[in-house]
Every structure is written in structure tokens, then in C-alpha cells.
Amino acid sequence: MSDRFYITTAIDYSNGEPHLGHAYEKIGADCVARYRRLRGQHVSFVIGMDEHGQKVAQSAEEQGTEPQAWVDDIAARFQTAWRELSISNTDFIRTTETRHRRTVEELFRRIRQAGHISEGVYEGYYCVGCEAFKLEKDLVDGLCPIHPTRPISWVKEPNYFFAVGRFRRALLDLYDARPEFVQPTAKLNEVRNVVSDWADDQTISVSRSRVPWGIPWPDDPSHVVYVWFEALINYLSATGYPDPAFADMWPADMHVIGPDIVRFHAALWPAMLMAAGLEPPRQVWCHGWITTQGARFSKSAGVRITLRDIIDRHGPDALRYFVLREVPWNADGNFSWDRFDVRYTAELADGYGNLASRVLAMVGRYLQGRIPDRAEPTTLDAAGDEIVAAYRTAMDRHLLHEGADLTWKLVDRANGFVEERAPWTLAKEGRTGELEEALAALARALARITLLASPFMPTKTQSIWEALGLPGTVADVPWGYVERPPTGGAASRKPPPLFPKDERES
Ligand code: ME8
């Protein structure tokens, strides 16, 4: 495992409030980033905003605002949401920043110098929702199937073109040589088909008279750079390219994105990088759609449940846990209030929360708040060892839902151990040796669970870590602590209320 890891998410369009679909992607990527840090890697984690293009300009106009004022406001709203959800990004890039424009111009210069850009005329469909050109065969009943509520437009204009066809062979070879390049693998087949069908040239500019809100085409002010061509470059802008230090971060280890934009990331983007003589990213990770009652969370699909409502139900950590446990990180999944409430009560309040408060209360009551320095391995330690190994395998493969599932197996096992050993009986009968052994094992298990759960619930786990009296923070302890939690002798205390049950469920 290298000591560095560079992970990105899609940069979100500045055309409205963040919704659960945006949040799901950031939470999952954050869980990967936090897990990688727990394993000792230095992680660069970049998220941000996609602020140019027709869709954003239209939203600003609808609100009667100038585009720049509009995107400034939206960026602040997204950042507030990400802070509230404990997203640990190390950078937040906005495509209206000067550093991004500088990188776009430089990459563009290299691609042009290498002879891959030409002039021509484009005639065809354009979907503003996708910010993408469409072929007749991409439409269903004359509309874009991803944005059926938006009219499709017909465009005819002089444009600049990128000779993508020249990279067809190299891309197909890349997919063959590195099948893990796109995950899940089914998506790779989709991308293969897209590339095989590619026209030789793709348009990468837009007439300024049609879309004035964009990065001006270097040395032709009648055009702006096509928003996708420009937006993808954000991943490189965040490295400081063309400053030589960019090589400390590039190639990116993982671009996390949703199903609708895999072709841009796994085909167009590597072709652009190849054209400029740069390495493609190591992996494109495509998560699924998050839906509710069959409708996708999105601005246009009219789902009324807001991110605010969902956070307010049980707090930000519970939301993080729920979506990562409920929706597999490599497949589609559904959000429902019922499932959220059921998992909250059974797994957080009655599962992990109850384990933590019972163990800490017993250490307080029977052992004056000092965790015994007893290292005899018990059946609970053996179960923990097995689970930690399986968790590592799952999380190294980024199967986050499996990691959460395994962690909660240990929660159940530890709650079972409390019943089996019945420390209250041991205390009553004065069997101090056995009491200390049982509570030491439980404190170790609780510490382990807390570290395994920390990428999912960074705030709650930190308060349990502190209540255990353990050193450092869950975000910066070494992985060795998961293998051997340093609980012996720690002075524990009662945790603050962890997962309160409210009237709704009682
Ligand atoms: O596509 N479930 O921006 P965006 C899961 N700006 N993921 C979802 C989702 C849902 N219901 N709805 C949206 C863009 N997403 C471009 C990206 S990257 C250089 C430019 C995901 O605001 C979506 O698939 O429409 C994408 O990965 C991300 O949220 C941003 O979507």
C-alpha cells in the first residue's frame, strides 16, 4: 500500500441546494478517506463545485441574480452542509477560481500543441440537464431519458473539436489491462460500448453567444470551453498542475462518481490526459442511485424530502451510518423513513449505544472507572480478530456496506458477551478476577468497534473514544490500535447521551 491516497468526488452543479444524492456521494468518499487515514495513508480528499455552463447560468437568471453572486451563495450552502456532515475534505475547488482556469488553459495548450484540436461545425441535440451533446438514438420520445422534464435543444454552430477517436485503441487496451479501472465491472462494459461507438471528433467549445458563462476559449473570444471538458480538469487543478509538485498527488487513486457520468470520467477524461501526455487516474468508482419511492433524489425529479429534514431526524452521524449501511456502495438503494428509524433504534440506540453505556457504566460502578490491565484473550477477542481481518479485506476493496455490517456483527457479539458473563453477578459474588477479565475484554471490544465505526460516524465514535479515556482521536490513531486496543489502565467515564430515542419511536 502506498503512503499516499488521492480521492475526489464529482463537483456538484451550482444549480440548487444539496440533496441526499450529493450527500451520499460525499459521505461514502469521506468514509473511504477516513478508512485510508486509519490505515496510515496520507489522504488528499478533494470535493467542490461545478460553476460554469448553461444550467448554472439559467438558475442564476431564474433567481434574478448575477451568475458569480449565485455560485458564491450556493458554494457556501454546500460547504455548510459538508461541515455539518463531518466531511473531511482537504480542499474545496470551485471552477470559477483562478487556479482552475490556469490549469485548464495549460492542459488545453498541451493538447492543442500535440495536434489533437481542430475547428469545424457542430449540428445536433444538446441536453442542458446533462450539459451534453446527444445523438438521436440517445433520446426517448424526443427527450433526454435522464432529464425528461427539460426540453432538448437543437444547436448548429462553429466549434472546436477534440480528436477523441485517436485514443479509442489506447482506452480499450487500458480497460483490458486494468479491469479494476472502473468499478463495478458492469459499468466497464457500458464504457467499452461508448468508446467503441465514439465519433472521431467531439466538440469541446460552445459559442459564447449561446452560453456566455464559462472559461473563454484561449485566443478565440467568440467561444467558451465546453463545461464538461473544463469541469473534469478540476481534479488536476487541485494538484497545482502545471507546478511540478502536482506529481506528488497525480495520478488520482479514486474518482468517486454517480452512474450518469461514468462515461465522462472513464472515457473522455483519460483521453484528455493521454492527449496531454499525462497518466489516467487509477480508478473510477461508480456508486449507485439513491432513490425514495422509486424516484431519484435530484433537483428536477421533484422529490420533496430535503437534506435538512433527513439530518434533523436523528443527527448527522446517524444519517452517515444509515446511508452507508442501507445502500451498497456499488449498487442502487432506497431511502425510507421507516428503515431509517428501524436501523437507528435497533443498531445505534439499542446496539452500539447500549453496549457503550453498559460497559462504561459497569466499569464505573464495579471498578471505580479504571479499565483493568488484563490481557487474557477471551472468545470475544477471538471473534474480534476474525472480524477485524474480514473488515480490512472488505474496506480495502471499498465495500463499505460490508465493513459496516461486520462492525455491527461485533457489536452483537459484544452485547451477547455481556449477557453470557453477567458482570453484575460476578460483582455480587465477589469474583473480582473474572469480573476484571470480562470488563477488560468488553472495553477492548468497544474500543475496536469504535475505531472500525469511526469512518462511518466520526463524531459519535470520538465521544465514545474519549469516554473510554483513550489517547489521541479516532481520526489520528495508528491502525495498530485496532489490532491491540490500548485500554488497560485507562480512566473511563460516562459518555454523553449517544443515540437518544425520541417520542416518535416510543
Ligand atoms: O453531474 N443518487 O453534477 P450533479 C446518487 N457537475 N448520486 C447522485 C444522485 C442520486 N439520487 N443525484 C446526483 C454533475 N448524484 C457534474 C459533475 S464532475 C467533473 C462534474 C450524483 O450536481 C451524480 O451522479 O448533477 C454526481 O456524481 C454528483 O451527484 C453530482 O451531480
CSV table of C-alpha atoms in Angstrom, one decimal, residues 260-498:
chain,number,residue,atom,x,y,z
A,260,ASP,CA,-24.8,9.1,-15.1
A,261,ILE,CA,-21.3,10.5,-15.5
A,262,VAL,CA,-19.2,7.4,-15.7
A,263,ARG,CA,-18.6,7.8,-19.5
A,264,PHE,CA,-17.1,11.3,-18.9
A,265,HIS,CA,-14.8,10.0,-16.3
A,266,ALA,CA,-13.8,6.7,-17.7
A,267,ALA,CA,-13.6,7.7,-21.4
A,268,LEU,CA,-13.3,11.4,-22.1
A,269,TRP,CA,-11.2,12.3,-19.1
A,270,PRO,CA,-8.5,9.6,-19.7
A,271,ALA,CA,-8.4,10.5,-23.4
A,272,MET,CA,-7.8,14.2,-22.5
A,273,LEU,CA,-5.0,13.2,-20.1
A,274,MET,CA,-3.4,10.9,-22.7
A,275,ALA,CA,-3.6,13.7,-25.3
A,276,ALA,CA,-1.6,15.9,-22.9
A,277,GLY,CA,0.9,13.1,-22.1
A,278,LEU,CA,-0.4,12.6,-18.6
A,279,GLU,CA,-1.3,9.4,-16.7
A,280,PRO,CA,-5.0,8.5,-16.4
A,281,PRO,CA,-6.5,8.1,-12.9
A,282,ARG,CA,-6.1,4.7,-11.2
A,283,GLN,CA,-9.8,4.1,-10.6
A,284,VAL,CA,-13.2,5.4,-11.3
A,285,TRP,CA,-15.6,4.3,-8.6
A,286,CYS,CA,-19.3,4.4,-9.7
A,287,HIS,CA,-21.7,4.3,-6.8
A,288,GLY,CA,-25.4,3.8,-7.4
A,289,TRP,CA,-28.5,5.9,-7.3
A,290,ILE,CA,-30.2,6.7,-4.1
A,291,THR,CA,-34.0,6.8,-4.6
A,292,THR,CA,-37.1,7.2,-2.5
A,293,GLN,CA,-40.4,5.6,-3.5
A,294,GLY,CA,-38.9,4.9,-6.9
A,295,ALA,CA,-37.8,8.5,-7.6
A,296,ARG,CA,-34.2,9.6,-7.7
A,297,PHE,CA,-33.2,12.4,-5.4
A,298,SER,CA,-32.4,15.2,-7.8
A,299,LYS,CA,-33.4,18.8,-8.4
A,300,SER,CA,-35.6,18.0,-11.4
A,301,ALA,CA,-37.4,14.8,-10.2
A,302,GLY,CA,-39.4,16.7,-7.6
A,303,VAL,CA,-38.5,14.6,-4.5
A,304,ARG,CA,-39.7,16.8,-1.6
A,305,ILE,CA,-37.6,15.3,1.2
A,306,THR,CA,-34.8,17.7,1.9
A,307,LEU,CA,-31.4,17.0,3.3
A,308,ARG,CA,-32.3,19.2,6.2
A,309,ASP,CA,-35.2,17.0,7.1
A,310,ILE,CA,-33.1,13.9,6.9
A,311,ILE,CA,-30.3,15.3,9.1
A,312,ASP,CA,-32.7,16.6,11.7
A,313,ARG,CA,-34.4,13.2,12.1
A,314,HIS,CA,-31.5,11.6,14.1
A,315,GLY,CA,-28.5,13.8,13.6
A,316,PRO,CA,-25.6,13.8,11.0
A,317,ASP,CA,-23.7,10.7,12.2
A,318,ALA,CA,-26.9,8.6,12.2
A,319,LEU,CA,-27.6,9.7,8.6
A,320,ARG,CA,-24.0,8.8,7.5
A,321,TYR,CA,-24.3,5.4,9.1
A,322,PHE,CA,-27.7,4.7,7.7
A,323,VAL,CA,-27.0,5.5,4.1
A,324,LEU,CA,-23.7,3.6,4.1
A,325,ARG,CA,-25.3,0.6,5.8
A,326,GLU,CA,-28.5,0.6,3.8
A,327,VAL,CA,-27.3,1.4,0.3
A,328,PRO,CA,-24.4,-0.8,-1.0
A,329,TRP,CA,-21.5,1.4,-2.1
A,330,ASN,CA,-21.5,-0.3,-5.5
A,331,ALA,CA,-25.3,-0.5,-6.2
A,332,ASP,CA,-28.5,1.4,-6.1
A,333,GLY,CA,-30.6,1.7,-2.9
A,334,ASN,CA,-33.6,3.2,-1.4
A,335,PHE,CA,-34.2,5.8,1.4
A,336,SER,CA,-37.2,5.4,3.6
A,337,TRP,CA,-38.1,6.9,6.9
A,338,ASP,CA,-39.2,3.6,8.3
A,339,ARG,CA,-35.9,1.9,7.5
A,340,PHE,CA,-34.0,4.8,8.9
A,341,ASP,CA,-36.0,4.7,12.2
A,342,VAL,CA,-35.7,0.9,12.5
A,343,ARG,CA,-31.9,0.9,12.0
A,344,TYR,CA,-31.5,3.9,14.2
A,345,THR,CA,-33.3,2.2,17.1
A,346,ALA,CA,-32.0,-1.4,16.7
A,347,GLU,CA,-28.4,-0.8,15.6
A,348,LEU,CA,-27.5,2.6,17.0
A,349,ALA,CA,-29.6,3.2,20.2
A,350,ASP,CA,-30.1,-0.5,21.3
A,351,GLY,CA,-26.9,-1.9,19.6
A,352,TYR,CA,-23.8,0.3,19.8
A,353,GLY,CA,-25.1,3.0,22.1
A,354,ASN,CA,-26.4,0.5,24.6
A,355,LEU,CA,-23.1,-1.5,24.5
A,356,ALA,CA,-21.1,1.6,25.2
A,357,SER,CA,-23.3,2.9,28.0
A,358,ARG,CA,-23.5,-0.6,29.7
A,359,VAL,CA,-19.7,-1.2,29.5
A,360,LEU,CA,-18.8,2.2,30.7
A,361,ALA,CA,-21.4,2.2,33.5
A,362,MET,CA,-20.2,-1.2,34.8
A,363,VAL,CA,-16.5,-0.1,34.7
A,364,GLY,CA,-17.6,3.0,36.7
A,365,ARG,CA,-19.8,1.1,39.2
A,366,TYR,CA,-17.7,-2.0,39.8
A,367,LEU,CA,-14.1,-0.9,39.1
A,368,GLN,CA,-14.2,2.8,40.0
A,369,GLY,CA,-13.9,3.9,36.4
A,370,ARG,CA,-10.5,2.2,35.8
A,371,ILE,CA,-10.3,-0.3,33.0
A,372,PRO,CA,-8.3,-3.3,34.3
A,373,ASP,CA,-4.9,-4.1,32.8
A,374,ARG,CA,-5.9,-7.7,32.0
A,375,ALA,CA,-4.9,-9.2,28.7
A,376,GLU,CA,-6.2,-12.7,28.8
A,377,PRO,CA,-7.7,-13.4,25.4
A,378,THR,CA,-11.4,-14.4,25.5
A,379,THR,CA,-13.9,-15.7,22.9
A,380,LEU,CA,-14.8,-12.1,22.3
A,381,ASP,CA,-11.2,-11.2,21.4
A,382,ALA,CA,-11.1,-14.2,19.0
A,383,ALA,CA,-14.3,-13.1,17.4
A,384,GLY,CA,-12.9,-9.5,17.2
A,385,ASP,CA,-9.7,-10.8,15.5
A,386,GLU,CA,-11.7,-12.5,12.8
A,387,ILE,CA,-14.0,-9.6,12.2
A,388,VAL,CA,-11.1,-7.1,12.0
A,389,ALA,CA,-9.4,-9.3,9.3
A,390,ALA,CA,-12.7,-9.5,7.3
A,391,TYR,CA,-13.4,-5.8,7.8
A,392,ARG,CA,-9.9,-4.9,6.4
A,393,THR,CA,-10.4,-7.1,3.4
A,394,ALA,CA,-13.8,-5.5,2.7
A,395,MET,CA,-12.7,-2.0,3.3
A,396,ASP,CA,-9.5,-2.4,1.2
A,397,ARG,CA,-11.9,-3.2,-1.7
A,398,HIS,CA,-14.1,-0.3,-0.7
A,399,LEU,CA,-17.1,-2.4,0.1
A,400,LEU,CA,-18.3,0.0,2.8
A,401,HIS,CA,-21.6,-1.7,3.4
A,402,GLU,CA,-19.8,-4.9,4.2
A,403,GLY,CA,-17.4,-3.0,6.6
A,404,ALA,CA,-20.4,-1.6,8.5
A,405,ASP,CA,-22.1,-5.0,8.5
A,406,LEU,CA,-19.0,-6.7,10.0
A,407,THR,CA,-18.6,-3.9,12.6
A,408,TRP,CA,-22.2,-4.5,13.8
A,409,LYS,CA,-21.6,-8.2,14.0
A,410,LEU,CA,-19.0,-7.4,16.6
A,411,VAL,CA,-21.5,-5.1,18.4
A,412,ASP,CA,-23.9,-8.0,18.6
A,413,ARG,CA,-21.2,-10.4,19.7
A,414,ALA,CA,-20.1,-8.0,22.5
A,415,ASN,CA,-23.7,-7.4,23.7
A,416,GLY,CA,-24.0,-11.3,23.7
A,417,PHE,CA,-20.8,-11.5,25.8
A,418,VAL,CA,-22.3,-9.1,28.4
A,419,GLU,CA,-25.2,-11.5,28.8
A,420,GLU,CA,-23.0,-14.6,28.9
A,421,ARG,CA,-20.6,-13.3,31.5
A,422,ALA,CA,-23.2,-11.3,33.5
A,423,PRO,CA,-20.7,-9.0,35.2
A,424,TRP,CA,-23.4,-7.9,37.7
A,425,THR,CA,-23.4,-11.5,39.1
A,426,LEU,CA,-19.6,-11.7,39.2
A,427,ALA,CA,-19.6,-8.4,41.2
A,428,LYS,CA,-22.3,-9.6,43.6
A,429,GLU,CA,-20.4,-12.8,44.2
A,430,GLY,CA,-17.1,-11.0,44.7
A,431,ARG,CA,-15.4,-12.9,41.8
A,432,THR,CA,-13.1,-10.0,41.1
A,433,GLY,CA,-10.7,-11.8,38.8
A,434,GLU,CA,-13.4,-12.9,36.4
A,435,LEU,CA,-15.1,-9.6,36.6
A,436,GLU,CA,-11.9,-7.7,35.6
A,437,GLU,CA,-11.2,-10.2,32.8
A,438,ALA,CA,-14.8,-9.8,31.4
A,439,LEU,CA,-14.8,-6.0,31.6
A,440,ALA,CA,-11.3,-5.7,30.2
A,441,ALA,CA,-12.4,-7.8,27.2
A,442,LEU,CA,-15.5,-5.7,26.7
A,443,ALA,CA,-13.6,-2.4,26.9
A,444,ARG,CA,-11.2,-3.8,24.2
A,445,ALA,CA,-14.1,-4.8,22.0
A,446,LEU,CA,-15.8,-1.4,22.5
A,447,ALA,CA,-12.5,0.4,21.5
A,448,ARG,CA,-12.2,-1.8,18.4
A,449,ILE,CA,-15.8,-1.3,17.4
A,450,THR,CA,-15.3,2.4,17.9
A,451,LEU,CA,-12.3,2.6,15.6
A,452,LEU,CA,-14.0,0.3,13.0
A,453,ALA,CA,-17.1,2.5,13.1
A,454,SER,CA,-15.2,5.8,13.0
A,455,PRO,CA,-15.1,6.2,9.2
A,456,PHE,CA,-18.9,5.9,9.3
A,457,MET,CA,-19.6,8.0,12.4
A,458,PRO,CA,-16.7,10.3,13.2
A,459,THR,CA,-18.4,12.4,15.9
A,460,LYS,CA,-20.2,9.8,18.0
A,461,THR,CA,-17.2,7.5,17.9
A,462,GLN,CA,-14.9,10.3,19.1
A,463,SER,CA,-17.1,10.8,22.1
A,464,ILE,CA,-17.1,7.1,23.0
A,465,TRP,CA,-13.3,7.1,22.5
A,466,GLU,CA,-12.9,9.9,24.9
A,467,ALA,CA,-15.3,8.3,27.4
A,468,LEU,CA,-13.0,5.2,27.3
A,469,GLY,CA,-10.2,7.5,28.4
A,470,LEU,CA,-8.1,6.6,25.4
A,471,PRO,CA,-5.3,8.7,23.9
A,472,GLY,CA,-5.5,10.7,20.7
A,473,THR,CA,-8.5,11.0,18.4
A,474,VAL,CA,-10.2,8.3,16.3
A,475,ALA,CA,-9.1,10.3,13.3
A,476,ASP,CA,-5.3,10.0,14.1
A,477,VAL,CA,-4.6,6.8,16.0
A,478,PRO,CA,-2.5,4.1,14.3
A,479,TRP,CA,-4.1,1.1,12.8
A,480,GLY,CA,-2.2,-1.0,15.4
A,481,TYR,CA,-4.8,0.2,17.9
A,482,VAL,CA,-7.5,-1.7,16.0
A,483,GLU,CA,-5.4,-4.9,16.3
A,484,ARG,CA,-4.5,-4.2,20.0
A,485,PRO,CA,-6.6,-1.5,21.7
A,486,PRO,CA,-4.6,0.2,24.4
A,487,THR,CA,-7.4,0.1,27.0
A,488,GLY,CA,-5.6,-1.3,30.1
A,489,GLY,CA,-5.4,1.2,32.9
A,490,ALA,CA,-7.4,3.9,31.1
A,491,ALA,CA,-9.7,6.0,33.3
A,492,SER,CA,-13.2,5.9,31.7
A,493,ARG,CA,-16.2,7.9,32.4
A,494,LYS,CA,-19.9,8.1,31.5
A,495,PRO,CA,-20.4,9.1,27.8
A,496,PRO,CA,-22.7,11.9,26.9
A,497,PRO,CA,-26.2,10.7,25.7
A,498,LEU,CA,-25.4,8.9,22.4
